[in-house]
XYZ file of C-alpha atoms in Angstrom:
610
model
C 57.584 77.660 80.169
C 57.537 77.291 75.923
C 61.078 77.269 74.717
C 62.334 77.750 71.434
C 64.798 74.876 71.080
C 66.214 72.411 73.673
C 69.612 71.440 74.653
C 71.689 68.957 76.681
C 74.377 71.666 77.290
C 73.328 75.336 77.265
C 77.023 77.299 76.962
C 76.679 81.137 77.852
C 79.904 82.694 76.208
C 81.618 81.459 72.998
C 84.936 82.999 74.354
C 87.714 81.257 75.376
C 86.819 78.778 77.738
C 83.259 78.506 75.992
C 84.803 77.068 72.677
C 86.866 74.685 74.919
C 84.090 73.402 76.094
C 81.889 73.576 73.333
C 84.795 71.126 71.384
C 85.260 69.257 73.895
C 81.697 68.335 74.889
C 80.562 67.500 71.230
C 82.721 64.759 70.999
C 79.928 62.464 71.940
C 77.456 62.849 68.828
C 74.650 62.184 71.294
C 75.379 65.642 73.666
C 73.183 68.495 72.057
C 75.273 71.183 72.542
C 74.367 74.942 72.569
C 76.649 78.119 72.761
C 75.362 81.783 72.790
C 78.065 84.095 72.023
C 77.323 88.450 72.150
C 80.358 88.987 69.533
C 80.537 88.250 65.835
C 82.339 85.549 63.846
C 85.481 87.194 63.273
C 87.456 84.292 62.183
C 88.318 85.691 58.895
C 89.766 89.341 59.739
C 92.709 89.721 58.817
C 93.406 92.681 61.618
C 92.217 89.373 64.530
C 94.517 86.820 62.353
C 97.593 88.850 62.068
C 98.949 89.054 65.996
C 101.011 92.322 65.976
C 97.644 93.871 65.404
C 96.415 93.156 68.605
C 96.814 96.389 70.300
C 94.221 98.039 67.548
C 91.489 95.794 68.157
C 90.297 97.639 71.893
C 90.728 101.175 70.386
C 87.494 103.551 71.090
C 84.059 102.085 69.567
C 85.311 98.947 68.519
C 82.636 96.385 68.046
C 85.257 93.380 69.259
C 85.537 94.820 72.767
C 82.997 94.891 75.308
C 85.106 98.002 76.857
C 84.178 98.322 80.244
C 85.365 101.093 82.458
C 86.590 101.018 86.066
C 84.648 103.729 88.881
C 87.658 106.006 88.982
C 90.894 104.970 91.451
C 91.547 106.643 94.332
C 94.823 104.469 94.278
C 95.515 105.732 91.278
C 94.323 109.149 91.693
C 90.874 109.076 91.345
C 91.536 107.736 87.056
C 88.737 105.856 86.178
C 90.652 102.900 83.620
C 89.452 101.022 80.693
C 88.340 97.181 81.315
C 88.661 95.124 77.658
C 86.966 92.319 77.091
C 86.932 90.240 73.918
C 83.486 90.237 72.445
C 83.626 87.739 69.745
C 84.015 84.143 69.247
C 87.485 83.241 70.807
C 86.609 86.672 73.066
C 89.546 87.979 74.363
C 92.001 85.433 73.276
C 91.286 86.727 69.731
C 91.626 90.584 71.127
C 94.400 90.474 73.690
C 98.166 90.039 73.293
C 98.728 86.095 73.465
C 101.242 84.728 75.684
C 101.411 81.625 76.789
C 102.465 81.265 80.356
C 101.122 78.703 82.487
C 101.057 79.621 86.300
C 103.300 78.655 89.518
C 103.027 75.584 90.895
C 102.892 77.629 94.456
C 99.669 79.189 92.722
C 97.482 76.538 91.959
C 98.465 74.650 95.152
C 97.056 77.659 97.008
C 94.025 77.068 95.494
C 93.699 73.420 96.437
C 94.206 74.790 100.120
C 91.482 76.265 100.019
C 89.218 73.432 99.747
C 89.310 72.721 96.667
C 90.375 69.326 96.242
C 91.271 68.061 92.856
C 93.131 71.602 91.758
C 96.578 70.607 92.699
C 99.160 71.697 90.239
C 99.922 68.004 88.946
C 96.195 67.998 87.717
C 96.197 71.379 86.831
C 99.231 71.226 84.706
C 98.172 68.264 82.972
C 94.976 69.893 81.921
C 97.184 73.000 80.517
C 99.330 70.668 78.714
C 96.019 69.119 77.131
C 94.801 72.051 75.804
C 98.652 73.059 73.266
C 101.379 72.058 71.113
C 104.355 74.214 71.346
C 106.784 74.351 68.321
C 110.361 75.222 70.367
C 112.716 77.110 67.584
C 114.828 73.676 67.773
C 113.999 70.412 69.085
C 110.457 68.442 68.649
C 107.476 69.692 69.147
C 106.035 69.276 73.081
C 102.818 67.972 72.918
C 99.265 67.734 70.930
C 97.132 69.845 71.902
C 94.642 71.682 69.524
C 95.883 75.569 70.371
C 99.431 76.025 68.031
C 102.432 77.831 70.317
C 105.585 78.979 68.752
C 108.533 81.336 69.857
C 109.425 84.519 67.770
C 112.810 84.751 66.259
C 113.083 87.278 64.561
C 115.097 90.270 64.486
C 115.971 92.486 66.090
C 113.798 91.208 69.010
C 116.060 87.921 68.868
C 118.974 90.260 69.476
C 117.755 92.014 72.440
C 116.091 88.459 74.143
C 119.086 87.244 74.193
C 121.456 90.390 75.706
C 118.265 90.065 77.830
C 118.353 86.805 79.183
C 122.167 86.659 79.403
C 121.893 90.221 81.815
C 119.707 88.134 83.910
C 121.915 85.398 84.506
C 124.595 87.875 85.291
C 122.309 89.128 88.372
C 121.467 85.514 89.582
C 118.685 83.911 87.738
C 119.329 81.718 84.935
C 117.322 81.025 82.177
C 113.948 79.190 82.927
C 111.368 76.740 80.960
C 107.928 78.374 81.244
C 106.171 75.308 81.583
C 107.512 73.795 84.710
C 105.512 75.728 87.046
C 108.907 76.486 89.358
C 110.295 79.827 86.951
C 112.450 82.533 88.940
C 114.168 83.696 85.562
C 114.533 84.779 82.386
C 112.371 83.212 79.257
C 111.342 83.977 75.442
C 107.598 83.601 75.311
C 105.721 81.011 73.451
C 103.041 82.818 71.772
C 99.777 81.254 70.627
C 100.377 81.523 66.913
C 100.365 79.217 64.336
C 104.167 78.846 63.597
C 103.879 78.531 59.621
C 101.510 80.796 59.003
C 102.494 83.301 61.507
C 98.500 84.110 62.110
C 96.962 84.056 65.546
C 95.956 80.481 67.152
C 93.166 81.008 69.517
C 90.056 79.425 70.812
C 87.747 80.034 67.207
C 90.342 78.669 65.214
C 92.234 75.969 67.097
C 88.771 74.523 69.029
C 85.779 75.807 67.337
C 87.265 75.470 63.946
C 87.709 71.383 63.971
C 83.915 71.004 65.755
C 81.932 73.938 63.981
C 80.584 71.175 61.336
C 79.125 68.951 63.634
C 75.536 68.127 63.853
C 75.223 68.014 67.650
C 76.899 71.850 67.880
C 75.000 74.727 67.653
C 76.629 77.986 67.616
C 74.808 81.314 67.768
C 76.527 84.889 67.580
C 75.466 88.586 68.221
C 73.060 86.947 70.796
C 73.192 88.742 73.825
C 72.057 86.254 77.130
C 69.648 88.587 79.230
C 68.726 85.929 81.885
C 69.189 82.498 83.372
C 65.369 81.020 83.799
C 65.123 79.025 87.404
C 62.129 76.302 87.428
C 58.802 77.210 88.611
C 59.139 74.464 91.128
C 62.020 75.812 93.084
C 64.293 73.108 94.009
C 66.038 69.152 93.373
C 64.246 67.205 95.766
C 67.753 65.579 96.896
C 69.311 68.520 97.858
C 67.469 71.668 97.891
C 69.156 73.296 95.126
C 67.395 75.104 92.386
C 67.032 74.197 89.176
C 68.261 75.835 86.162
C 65.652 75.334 83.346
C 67.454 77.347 80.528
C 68.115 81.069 79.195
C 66.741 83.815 78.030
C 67.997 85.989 75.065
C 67.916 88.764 72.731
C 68.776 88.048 68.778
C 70.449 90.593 66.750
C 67.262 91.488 65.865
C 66.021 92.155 68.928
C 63.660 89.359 69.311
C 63.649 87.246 72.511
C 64.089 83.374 72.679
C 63.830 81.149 75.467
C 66.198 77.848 75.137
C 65.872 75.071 77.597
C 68.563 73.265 78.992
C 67.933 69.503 79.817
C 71.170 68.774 81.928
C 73.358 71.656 82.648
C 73.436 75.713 81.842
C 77.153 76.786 81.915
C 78.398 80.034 82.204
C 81.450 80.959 80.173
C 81.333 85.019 79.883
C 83.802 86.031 82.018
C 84.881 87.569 85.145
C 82.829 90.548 84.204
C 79.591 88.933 82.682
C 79.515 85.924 84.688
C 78.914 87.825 88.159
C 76.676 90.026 85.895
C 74.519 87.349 84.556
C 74.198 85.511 88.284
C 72.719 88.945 89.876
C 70.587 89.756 87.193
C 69.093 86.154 86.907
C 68.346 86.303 91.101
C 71.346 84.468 92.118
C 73.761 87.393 94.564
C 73.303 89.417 97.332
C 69.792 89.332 98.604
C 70.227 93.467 99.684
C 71.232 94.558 96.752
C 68.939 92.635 94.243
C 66.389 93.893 95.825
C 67.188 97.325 96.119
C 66.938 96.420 92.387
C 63.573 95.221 92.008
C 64.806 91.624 91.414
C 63.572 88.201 93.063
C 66.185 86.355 94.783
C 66.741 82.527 93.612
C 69.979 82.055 95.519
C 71.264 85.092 98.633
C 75.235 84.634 98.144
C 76.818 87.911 98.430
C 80.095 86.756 97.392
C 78.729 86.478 93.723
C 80.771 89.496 92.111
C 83.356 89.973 95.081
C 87.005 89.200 95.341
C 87.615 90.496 91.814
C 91.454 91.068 91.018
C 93.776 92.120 88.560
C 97.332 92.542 87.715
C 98.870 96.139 87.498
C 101.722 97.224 85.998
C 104.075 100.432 85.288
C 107.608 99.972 83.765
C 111.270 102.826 82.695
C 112.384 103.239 79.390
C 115.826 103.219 78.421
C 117.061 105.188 75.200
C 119.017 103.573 72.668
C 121.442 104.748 70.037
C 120.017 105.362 66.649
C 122.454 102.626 64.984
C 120.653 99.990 67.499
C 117.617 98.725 66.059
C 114.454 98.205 67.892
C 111.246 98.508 66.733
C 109.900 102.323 67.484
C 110.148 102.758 63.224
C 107.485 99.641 63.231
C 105.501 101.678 66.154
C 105.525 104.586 64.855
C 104.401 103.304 61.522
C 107.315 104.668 59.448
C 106.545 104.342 55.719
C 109.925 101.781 55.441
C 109.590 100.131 58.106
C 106.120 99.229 57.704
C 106.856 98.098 54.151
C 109.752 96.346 55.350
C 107.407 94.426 57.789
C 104.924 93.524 55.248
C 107.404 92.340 52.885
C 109.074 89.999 56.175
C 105.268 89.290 56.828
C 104.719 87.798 53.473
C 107.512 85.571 54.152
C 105.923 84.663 57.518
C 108.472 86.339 59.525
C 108.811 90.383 60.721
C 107.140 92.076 63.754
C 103.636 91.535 62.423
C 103.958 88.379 63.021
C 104.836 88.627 66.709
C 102.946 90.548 70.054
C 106.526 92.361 69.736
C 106.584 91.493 74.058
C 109.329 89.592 73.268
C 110.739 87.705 77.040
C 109.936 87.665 80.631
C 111.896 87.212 83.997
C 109.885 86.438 87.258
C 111.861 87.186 89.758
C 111.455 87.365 93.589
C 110.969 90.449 96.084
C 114.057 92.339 95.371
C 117.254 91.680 98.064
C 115.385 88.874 99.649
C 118.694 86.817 99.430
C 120.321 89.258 101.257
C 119.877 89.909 105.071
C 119.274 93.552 104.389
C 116.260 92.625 101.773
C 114.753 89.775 104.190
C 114.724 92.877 107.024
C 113.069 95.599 104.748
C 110.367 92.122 104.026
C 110.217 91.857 107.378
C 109.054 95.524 108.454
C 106.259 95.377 105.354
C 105.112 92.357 106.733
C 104.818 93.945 110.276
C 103.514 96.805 108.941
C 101.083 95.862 106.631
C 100.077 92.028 106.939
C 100.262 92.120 110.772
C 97.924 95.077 111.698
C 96.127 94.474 108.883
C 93.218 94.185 111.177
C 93.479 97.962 111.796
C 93.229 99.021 108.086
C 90.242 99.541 106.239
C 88.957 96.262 104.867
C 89.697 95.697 101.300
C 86.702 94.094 100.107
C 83.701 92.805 101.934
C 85.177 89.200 102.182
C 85.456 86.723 105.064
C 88.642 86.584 107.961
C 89.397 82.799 106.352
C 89.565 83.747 103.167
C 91.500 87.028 103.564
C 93.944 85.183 105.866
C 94.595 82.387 103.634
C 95.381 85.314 100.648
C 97.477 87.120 102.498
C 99.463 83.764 103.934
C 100.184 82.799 100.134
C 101.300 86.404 99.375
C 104.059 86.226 102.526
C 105.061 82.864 101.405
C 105.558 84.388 97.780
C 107.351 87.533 99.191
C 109.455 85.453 101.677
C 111.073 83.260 98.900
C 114.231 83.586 97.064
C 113.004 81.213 93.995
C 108.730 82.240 93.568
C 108.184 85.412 91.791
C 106.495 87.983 93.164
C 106.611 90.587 90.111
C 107.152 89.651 86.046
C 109.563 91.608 84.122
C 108.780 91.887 80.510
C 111.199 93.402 78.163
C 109.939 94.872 74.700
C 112.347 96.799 71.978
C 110.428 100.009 71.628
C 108.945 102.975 73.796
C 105.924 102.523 75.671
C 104.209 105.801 76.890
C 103.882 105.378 80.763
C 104.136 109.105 81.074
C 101.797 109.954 78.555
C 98.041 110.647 79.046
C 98.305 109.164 75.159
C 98.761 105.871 75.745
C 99.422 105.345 71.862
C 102.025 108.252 71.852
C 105.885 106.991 70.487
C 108.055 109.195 71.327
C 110.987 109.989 68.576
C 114.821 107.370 68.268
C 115.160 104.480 69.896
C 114.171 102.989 73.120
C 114.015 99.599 75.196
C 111.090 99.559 77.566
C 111.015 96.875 81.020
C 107.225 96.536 82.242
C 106.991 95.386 85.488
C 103.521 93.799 86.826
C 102.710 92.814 90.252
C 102.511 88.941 90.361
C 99.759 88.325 93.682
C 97.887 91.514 94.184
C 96.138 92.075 97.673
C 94.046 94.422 96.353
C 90.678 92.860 95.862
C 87.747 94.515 94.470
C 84.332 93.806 92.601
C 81.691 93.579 89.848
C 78.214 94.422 90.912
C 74.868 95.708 88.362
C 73.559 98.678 89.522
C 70.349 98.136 86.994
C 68.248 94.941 86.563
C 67.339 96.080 82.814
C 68.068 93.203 80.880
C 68.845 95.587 78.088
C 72.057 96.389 79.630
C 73.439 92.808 79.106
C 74.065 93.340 75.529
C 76.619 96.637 76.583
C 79.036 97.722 78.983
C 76.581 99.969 80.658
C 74.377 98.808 84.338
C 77.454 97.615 86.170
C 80.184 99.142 88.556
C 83.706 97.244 88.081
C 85.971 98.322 90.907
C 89.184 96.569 91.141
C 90.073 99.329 93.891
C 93.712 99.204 92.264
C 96.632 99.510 95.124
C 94.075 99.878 97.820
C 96.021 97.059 100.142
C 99.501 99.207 100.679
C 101.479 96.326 100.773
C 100.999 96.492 96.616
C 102.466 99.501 96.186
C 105.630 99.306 98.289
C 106.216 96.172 96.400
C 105.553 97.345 92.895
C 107.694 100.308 94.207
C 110.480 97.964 94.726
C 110.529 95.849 91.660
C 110.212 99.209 89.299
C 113.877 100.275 90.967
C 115.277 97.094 90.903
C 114.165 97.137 87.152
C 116.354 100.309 87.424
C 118.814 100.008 88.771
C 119.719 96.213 88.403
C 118.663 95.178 85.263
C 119.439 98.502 83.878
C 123.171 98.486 84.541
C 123.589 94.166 83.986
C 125.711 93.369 80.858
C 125.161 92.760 78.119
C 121.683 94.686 78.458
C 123.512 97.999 79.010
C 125.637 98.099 76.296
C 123.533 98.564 74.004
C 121.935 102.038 75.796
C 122.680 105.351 74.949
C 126.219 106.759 77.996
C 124.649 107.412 81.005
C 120.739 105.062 80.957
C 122.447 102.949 83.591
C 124.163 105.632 86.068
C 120.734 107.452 86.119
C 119.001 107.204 90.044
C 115.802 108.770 88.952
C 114.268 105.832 91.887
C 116.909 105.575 94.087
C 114.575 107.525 96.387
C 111.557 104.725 97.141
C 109.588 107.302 97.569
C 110.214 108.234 94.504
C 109.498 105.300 93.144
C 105.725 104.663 95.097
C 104.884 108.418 93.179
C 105.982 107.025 89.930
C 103.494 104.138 90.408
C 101.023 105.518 91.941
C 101.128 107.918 88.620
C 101.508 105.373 86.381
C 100.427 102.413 86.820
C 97.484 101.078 84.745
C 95.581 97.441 85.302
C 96.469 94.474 83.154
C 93.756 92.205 80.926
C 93.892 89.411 83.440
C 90.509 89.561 85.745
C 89.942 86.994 87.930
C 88.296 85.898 90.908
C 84.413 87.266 90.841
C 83.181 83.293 91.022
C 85.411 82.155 93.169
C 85.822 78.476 93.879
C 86.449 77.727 97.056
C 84.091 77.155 99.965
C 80.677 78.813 100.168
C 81.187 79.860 103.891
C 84.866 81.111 103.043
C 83.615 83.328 100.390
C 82.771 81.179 96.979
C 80.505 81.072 94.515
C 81.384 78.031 93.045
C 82.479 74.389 94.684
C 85.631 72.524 93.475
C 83.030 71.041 90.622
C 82.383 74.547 89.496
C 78.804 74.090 90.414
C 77.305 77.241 91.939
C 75.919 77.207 95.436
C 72.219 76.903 95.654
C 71.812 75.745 91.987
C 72.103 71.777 91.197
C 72.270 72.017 86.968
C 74.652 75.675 86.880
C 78.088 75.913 86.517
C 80.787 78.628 86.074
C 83.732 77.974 84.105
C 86.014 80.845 82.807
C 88.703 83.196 84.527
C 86.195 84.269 87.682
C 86.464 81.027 89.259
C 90.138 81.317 89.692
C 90.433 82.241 93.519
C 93.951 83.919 93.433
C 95.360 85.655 90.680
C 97.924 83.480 88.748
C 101.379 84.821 89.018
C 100.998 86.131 84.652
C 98.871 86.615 82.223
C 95.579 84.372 82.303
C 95.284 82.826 78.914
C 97.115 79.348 80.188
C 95.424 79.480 83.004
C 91.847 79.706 81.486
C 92.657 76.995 78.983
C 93.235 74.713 82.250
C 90.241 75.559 83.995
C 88.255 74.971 80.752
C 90.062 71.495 79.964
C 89.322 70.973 83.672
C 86.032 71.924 83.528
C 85.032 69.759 80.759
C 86.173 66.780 82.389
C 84.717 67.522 85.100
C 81.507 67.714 83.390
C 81.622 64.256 81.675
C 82.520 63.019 84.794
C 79.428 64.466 86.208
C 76.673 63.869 83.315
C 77.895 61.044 81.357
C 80.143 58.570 83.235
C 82.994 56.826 81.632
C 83.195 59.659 78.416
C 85.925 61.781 80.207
């Protein structure tokens, strides 16, 4: 086979994790480095760069956003949601809000139990703490990593993170450090932004940005990757394996280039294009590739299973019109959008902020009490125990299914590991709405609450082998089959009262609402509540799982190496290795895996340089 150009390292995906690894992997001037990225260079737009700008960078027909849609929801009756993806250099940690919150330590042990040995959390967390350098408001800096975190203090959001964390302590849970991998409380967020500049810090800027000169780095943009190419001869002689040779791709302007890779092809383009990419190359379910017209390299139908996301619903409380929040900002009032700029300018305001302002992760409501640890109890019974009985969730094995759902009981059985994450943000958010841009008139505090371990397990799986249909959003079925395990909802059910009912009526929260916010009961009925969500609720932007690592004959795609089964030179490294969802939002988490994985990788290909 004639290739264009050859490589040491062939990178698939100049998003997040790709850029980690790209920087990290040039570091030796004698590693010929490649990365092939579908998205443009965006790294000087201003609407990327300025971070309360975020939520306008996914609207309808945007070029950033790869915009996938679900197969509609019968969980969610029968809605068929929207699926962003970041399609440009940083991908989505230059699209999506950008929190910084690393995972539980329960989490990532969970995933060591699995097989996967090398993942525990003290490895885990130092690869996380590798990758930042967070600026507290006070104190010194923790850390020197290359992505920039700081803490927003402006106002008003300072005002209401504070009556926010101090309600919280009122109920029980004191105010927590993020980064200690043991939170069941309150916290301000570190965001990823550069704290003098107030601009977005993300993977482009803080990784890419210090390596992009270097001789041994070649980056290429609007390339779309149509196929991984598999060697003629089949298979490493040691082991069987086949051989990954190098990729195939489509330019910009439409020409196709072959680029060999002479040690590894790595995969970095995500939990929706990695699976993709695998099936369409040969590597998936024998049955349905097939049924496809395409010739098998590796029969592993776990490739694309075992996908899972977040979901989340939330109440609004009003607020009194002399209480500020930020609805004016929202609803882009001519003074208070001058008033930002102006604060903006001066590297402060709510443009310079995601404007989701603090989090609590707290446990399964009551389970302190006897009362709580009983209602547990007959969920447990009802739903874990007879599980057996229900309709499967996901084609997936008995070991893996039973090792998910033991980590979820342990979660929902303890009074300090969070099974849902509050977030608090001063302004309305339209859970009602089919408009989910509609801001409704005066003043409002909204409290999104987001499942922390889904059940709920779905997939990503082409339904075309054109290779045309790698460079869109088209030729694939996502289904994340949203509250299909029902222990989700009467969870989700649970935390959306308690968000209600508790931290609705806990000082010095309340104060500030308009008389009567806190007496209101509109979920005192569960049931209630369980209509509300099934109504409402919508999927985060954290996918995981579609690659998992863990044991082949368990149900992964990828060993504790992040090599994939059957393949001796191909790895997967992004957010669809990660085998159970993280207990937040993924960007921390996909950092670590990509520090992780580029040790790993030295480790592995050039001894000594890790």
């Amino acid at each position: 086979m004639s290739y264009s150009e050859s490589y040491d390292v062939v990178i698939v995906g100049g998003g997040t994790a790709g850029l980690v690894l790209a920087a990290r992997l040039s570091e030796d001037p004698s590693v010929q480095v490649l990365v092939v990225e579908s998205g443009q260079d965006q790294l000087a737009n201003p609407q990327v760069l300025t971070p309360a700008m975020w939520p306008m960078l996914s609207l309808p027909g945007s070029p950033l956003d790869w915009a996938f849609q679900t197969v509609p929801q019968e969980g969610l009756g029968n809605t068929v949601l929207t699926f962003p993806q970041g399609r440009l250099l940083g991908g989505s940690s230059g699209i999506n809000s950008f929190l910084f919150t690393p995972t539980s330590q329960t989490n990532v042990d969970a995933w060591a139990h699995l097989g996967n040995k090398g993942w525990d959390f003290d490895t885990f967390s130092a690869a996380v703490k590798k990758s930042y350098t967070f600026h507290p408001p006070s104190g010194p800096t923790q850390g020197d990593g290359p992505l920039q975190l700081a803490a927003h203090v402006s106002e008003p959001e300072g005002m209401w993170t504070t009556a926010w964390i101090d309600a919280l302590d009122t109920l029980g849970f004191p105010l927590n450090d993020p980064f200690s991998g043991r939170v069941c409380g309150p916290f301000p967020h570190p965001e990823s932004v550069y704290p003098a500049t107030k601009q977005r810090c993300f993977s482009a800027n803080a990784y890419l940005g210090p390596a992009r000169d270097r001789a041994n780095l070649t980056v290429l943009t609007e390339t779309n990757v149509t196929k991984i190419l598999f060697s003629k001869g089949g298979s490493d002689a040691s082991s069987g394996d086949k051989i990954a040779e190098g990729i195939q791709v489509t330019t910009k302007d439409g020409e196709t280039r072959l680029f060999g890779a002479r040690r590894e092809v790595i995969l970095a383009a995500g939990t929706i294009n990695s699976p993709r990419l695998l099936e369409l190359s040969g590597v998936g379910d024998a049955a349905l590739l097939e049924s496809l017209g395409i010739e098998t390299v590796v029969n592993n139908p776990h490739v694309g299973e075992n996908l899972q996301n977040h979901v989340y619903t939330g109440v609004v409380f009003s607020v009194p019109d002399d209480v500020p929040t930020l609805d004016p900002f929202f609803r882009q009032e001519p003074q208070a959008m001058k008033a930002a700029m102006e604060a903006y300018a001066k590297f402060t305001g709510p443009l310079g902020s995601s404007s989701i302002i603090a989090s609590a992760q707290l446990p399964f409501p009551g389970i302190q009490t006897d009362e709580g640890k009983q209602d547990l109890d007959q969920l447990v019974g009802k739903h874990l125990a007879t599980s057996a009985a229900v309709p499967p969730q996901a084609p997936t094995t008995p070991a893996f299914a039973a090792s998910h759902e033991s980590y979820v009981r342990s979660v929902l059985s303890s009074p300090t590991d969070a099974s849902a994450n509050y977030i608090i943000g001063p302004a309305f958010t339209a859970f009602e709405d089919p408009n989910p841009f509609y801001r409704a008139p005066g003043n409002h505090i909204t409290v999104a609450v987001m499942l922390a371990h889904p059940l709920s397990r779905g997939s990503v799986h082409i339904t075309s082998a054109s290779p045309n249909n790698a460079g869109n959003n088209t030729g694939l079925a996502v289904n994340p089959r949203y509250l299909s395990h029902p222990l989700d909802l009467e969870v989700l059910a649970r935390h959306v009262r308690f968000a209600e009912q508790a931290i609705g009526r806990a000082e010095p929260l309340a104060r500030h609402f308009k008389p009567g916010q806190a007496e209101r009961e509109r979920f005192g009925d569960l049931e209630k509540a369980k209509e509300y969500v099934q109504k409402t609720a919508k999927g985060s932007h954290h996918y995981t799982g579609t690659c998992s690592m863990m044991p082949r004959e368990m149900g992964g795609v990828v060993d504790e190496e992040l090599k994939v089964y059957g393949v001796a030179n191909l790895r997967v490294c992004d957010a669809s290795i990660v085998p159970i969802e993280p207990r937040v939002n993924t960007q921390a988490v996909v950092y670590g895996v990509a520090e992780m994985g580029a040790r790993l990788i030295k480790e592995s290909l050039w001894p000594g340089q890790a």
